[in-house]
Amino acid sequence: MIGAIVSAVIIGAIVGALARLIVPGKQNMSIGLTLIVGIVAALLGTLIAQAFGWADTRGIDWLEHIIQLVLAVIGVLIVARMSTGRTGRTGGTPI
């Protein structure tokens, strides 16, 4: 159980950071929020991969990691849009 939590945090940090690199533009997200998005994406990606039988293969589970990364990119996009909408700033030049 402890190993699963530690691996979710490590994979979540990596996936969250990669997602922030993939999403274009500047995201006003803290490191902690990036970590949370990455952890949630890692856990959901693992659940989806297990449901399809892709999680337990010999070697590296590439499909599982791709699903996790796609979910993290979607999560970063959602959180970035929510934070932009909450502050009322669009990122454009003021008139």
PDB file of C-alpha atoms in Angstrom:
ATOM      1  CA  MET A   1       0.000   0.000   0.000  1.00  0.00           C
ATOM      2  CA  ILE A   2       2.804   2.430   0.896  1.00  0.00           C
ATOM      3  CA  GLY A   3       4.621   1.521  -2.318  1.00  0.00           C
ATOM      4  CA  ALA A   4       1.524   2.355  -4.374  1.00  0.00           C
ATOM      5  CA  ILE A   5       1.217   5.765  -2.705  1.00  0.00           C
ATOM      6  CA  VAL A   6       4.894   6.570  -3.200  1.00  0.00           C
ATOM      7  CA  SER A   7       4.798   5.492  -6.849  1.00  0.00           C
ATOM      8  CA  ALA A   8       1.611   7.548  -7.417  1.00  0.00           C
ATOM      9  CA  VAL A   9       3.361  10.637  -6.025  1.00  0.00           C
ATOM     10  CA  ILE A  10       6.504  10.080  -8.100  1.00  0.00           C
ATOM     11  CA  ILE A  11       4.657   9.242 -11.326  1.00  0.00           C
ATOM     12  CA  GLY A  12       2.198  12.069 -10.595  1.00  0.00           C
ATOM     13  CA  ALA A  13       4.997  14.605 -10.237  1.00  0.00           C
ATOM     14  CA  ILE A  14       6.581  13.501 -13.508  1.00  0.00           C
ATOM     15  CA  VAL A  15       3.286  13.347 -15.409  1.00  0.00           C
ATOM     16  CA  GLY A  16       2.127  16.706 -14.022  1.00  0.00           C
ATOM     17  CA  ALA A  17       5.382  18.404 -14.971  1.00  0.00           C
ATOM     18  CA  LEU A  18       5.313  16.909 -18.474  1.00  0.00           C
ATOM     19  CA  ALA A  19       1.717  18.034 -18.911  1.00  0.00           C
ATOM     20  CA  ARG A  20       2.646  21.604 -17.994  1.00  0.00           C
ATOM     21  CA  LEU A  21       5.425  21.478 -20.580  1.00  0.00           C
ATOM     22  CA  ILE A  22       3.055  20.178 -23.262  1.00  0.00           C
ATOM     23  CA  VAL A  23       0.247  22.697 -22.658  1.00  0.00           C
ATOM     24  CA  PRO A  24       1.090  25.881 -24.563  1.00  0.00           C
ATOM     25  CA  GLY A  25       1.244  29.228 -22.809  1.00  0.00           C
ATOM     26  CA  LYS A  26       1.763  30.141 -19.179  1.00  0.00           C
ATOM     27  CA  GLN A  27      -0.255  28.354 -16.552  1.00  0.00           C
ATOM     28  CA  ASN A  28      -0.801  30.119 -13.257  1.00  0.00           C
ATOM     29  CA  MET A  29      -0.579  26.944 -11.194  1.00  0.00           C
ATOM     30  CA  SER A  30       1.468  26.248  -8.125  1.00  0.00           C
ATOM     31  CA  ILE A  31       3.788  23.279  -7.869  1.00  0.00           C
ATOM     32  CA  GLY A  32       1.435  21.698  -5.351  1.00  0.00           C
ATOM     33  CA  LEU A  33      -1.535  21.997  -7.698  1.00  0.00           C
ATOM     34  CA  THR A  34       0.545  20.519 -10.511  1.00  0.00           C
ATOM     35  CA  LEU A  35       1.427  17.612  -8.237  1.00  0.00           C
ATOM     36  CA  ILE A  36      -2.237  17.057  -7.314  1.00  0.00           C
ATOM     37  CA  VAL A  37      -3.315  17.096 -10.975  1.00  0.00           C
ATOM     38  CA  GLY A  38      -0.505  14.653 -11.805  1.00  0.00           C
ATOM     39  CA  ILE A  39      -1.375  12.289  -8.949  1.00  0.00           C
ATOM     40  CA  VAL A  40      -5.065  12.241  -9.882  1.00  0.00           C
ATOM     41  CA  ALA A  41      -4.140  11.629 -13.533  1.00  0.00           C
ATOM     42  CA  ALA A  42      -1.745   8.841 -12.529  1.00  0.00           C
ATOM     43  CA  LEU A  43      -4.365   7.108 -10.400  1.00  0.00           C
ATOM     44  CA  LEU A  44      -7.140   7.460 -12.984  1.00  0.00           C
ATOM     45  CA  GLY A  45      -4.809   6.353 -15.772  1.00  0.00           C
ATOM     46  CA  THR A  46      -3.855   3.262 -13.802  1.00  0.00           C
ATOM     47  CA  LEU A  47      -7.518   2.428 -13.162  1.00  0.00           C
ATOM     48  CA  ILE A  48      -8.365   2.803 -16.855  1.00  0.00           C
ATOM     49  CA  ALA A  49      -5.348   0.712 -17.898  1.00  0.00           C
ATOM     50  CA  GLN A  50      -6.292  -2.002 -15.397  1.00  0.00           C
ATOM     51  CA  ALA A  51      -9.867  -2.031 -16.675  1.00  0.00           C
ATOM     52  CA  PHE A  52      -8.595  -2.769 -20.193  1.00  0.00           C
ATOM     53  CA  GLY A  53      -5.876  -5.167 -19.003  1.00  0.00           C
ATOM     54  CA  TRP A  54      -2.987  -2.917 -20.051  1.00  0.00           C
ATOM     55  CA  ALA A  55      -1.515  -2.252 -16.599  1.00  0.00           C
ATOM     56  CA  ASP A  56       0.314  -5.521 -15.981  1.00  0.00           C
ATOM     57  CA  THR A  57       2.532  -6.214 -18.943  1.00  0.00           C
ATOM     58  CA  ARG A  58       6.129  -7.320 -19.096  1.00  0.00           C
ATOM     59  CA  GLY A  59       8.436  -4.334 -19.231  1.00  0.00           C
ATOM     60  CA  ILE A  60       7.285  -0.731 -19.228  1.00  0.00           C
ATOM     61  CA  ASP A  61       3.533  -0.134 -19.382  1.00  0.00           C
ATOM     62  CA  TRP A  62       3.629   2.452 -22.184  1.00  0.00           C
ATOM     63  CA  LEU A  63      -0.118   2.532 -22.762  1.00  0.00           C
ATOM     64  CA  GLU A  64      -0.742   3.186 -19.078  1.00  0.00           C
ATOM     65  CA  HIS A  65       1.746   6.073 -19.061  1.00  0.00           C
ATOM     66  CA  ILE A  66       0.291   7.580 -22.240  1.00  0.00           C
ATOM     67  CA  ILE A  67      -3.188   7.496 -20.698  1.00  0.00           C
ATOM     68  CA  GLN A  68      -1.828   9.135 -17.543  1.00  0.00           C
ATOM     69  CA  LEU A  69      -0.127  11.862 -19.562  1.00  0.00           C
ATOM     70  CA  VAL A  70      -3.244  12.578 -21.643  1.00  0.00           C
ATOM     71  CA  LEU A  71      -5.335  12.818 -18.469  1.00  0.00           C
ATOM     72  CA  ALA A  72      -2.755  15.131 -16.892  1.00  0.00           C
ATOM     73  CA  VAL A  73      -2.779  17.430 -19.942  1.00  0.00           C
ATOM     74  CA  ILE A  74      -6.582  17.575 -19.763  1.00  0.00           C
ATOM     75  CA  GLY A  75      -6.355  18.272 -16.026  1.00  0.00           C
ATOM     76  CA  VAL A  76      -3.820  21.084 -16.498  1.00  0.00           C
ATOM     77  CA  LEU A  77      -6.011  22.632 -19.198  1.00  0.00           C
ATOM     78  CA  ILE A  78      -9.073  22.504 -16.945  1.00  0.00           C
ATOM     79  CA  VAL A  79      -7.288  23.923 -13.910  1.00  0.00           C
ATOM     80  CA  ALA A  80      -5.595  26.640 -15.972  1.00  0.00           C
ATOM     81  CA  ARG A  81      -8.958  27.659 -17.480  1.00  0.00           C
ATOM     82  CA  MET A  82     -10.598  27.689 -14.050  1.00  0.00           C
ATOM     83  CA  SER A  83      -7.891  29.888 -12.560  1.00  0.00           C
ATOM     84  CA  THR A  84      -8.087  32.284 -15.530  1.00  0.00           C
ATOM     85  CA  GLY A  85     -11.873  32.496 -15.248  1.00  0.00           C
ATOM     86  CA  ARG A  86     -11.795  33.058 -11.507  1.00  0.00           C
ATOM     87  CA  THR A  87      -9.522  36.076 -11.672  1.00  0.00           C
ATOM     88  CA  GLY A  88     -11.331  37.556 -14.637  1.00  0.00           C
ATOM     89  CA  ARG A  89      -8.063  37.932 -16.545  1.00  0.00           C
ATOM     90  CA  THR A  90      -7.910  36.734 -20.099  1.00  0.00           C
ATOM     91  CA  GLY A  91      -4.202  37.150 -20.600  1.00  0.00           C
ATOM     92  CA  GLY A  92      -4.673  39.740 -23.296  1.00  0.00           C
ATOM     93  CA  THR A  93      -3.288  43.266 -23.468  1.00  0.00           C
ATOM     94  CA  PRO A  94      -5.438  45.814 -21.606  1.00  0.00           C
ATOM     95  CA  ILE A  95      -7.006  48.511 -23.747  1.00  0.00           C
TER      96      ILE A  95
END
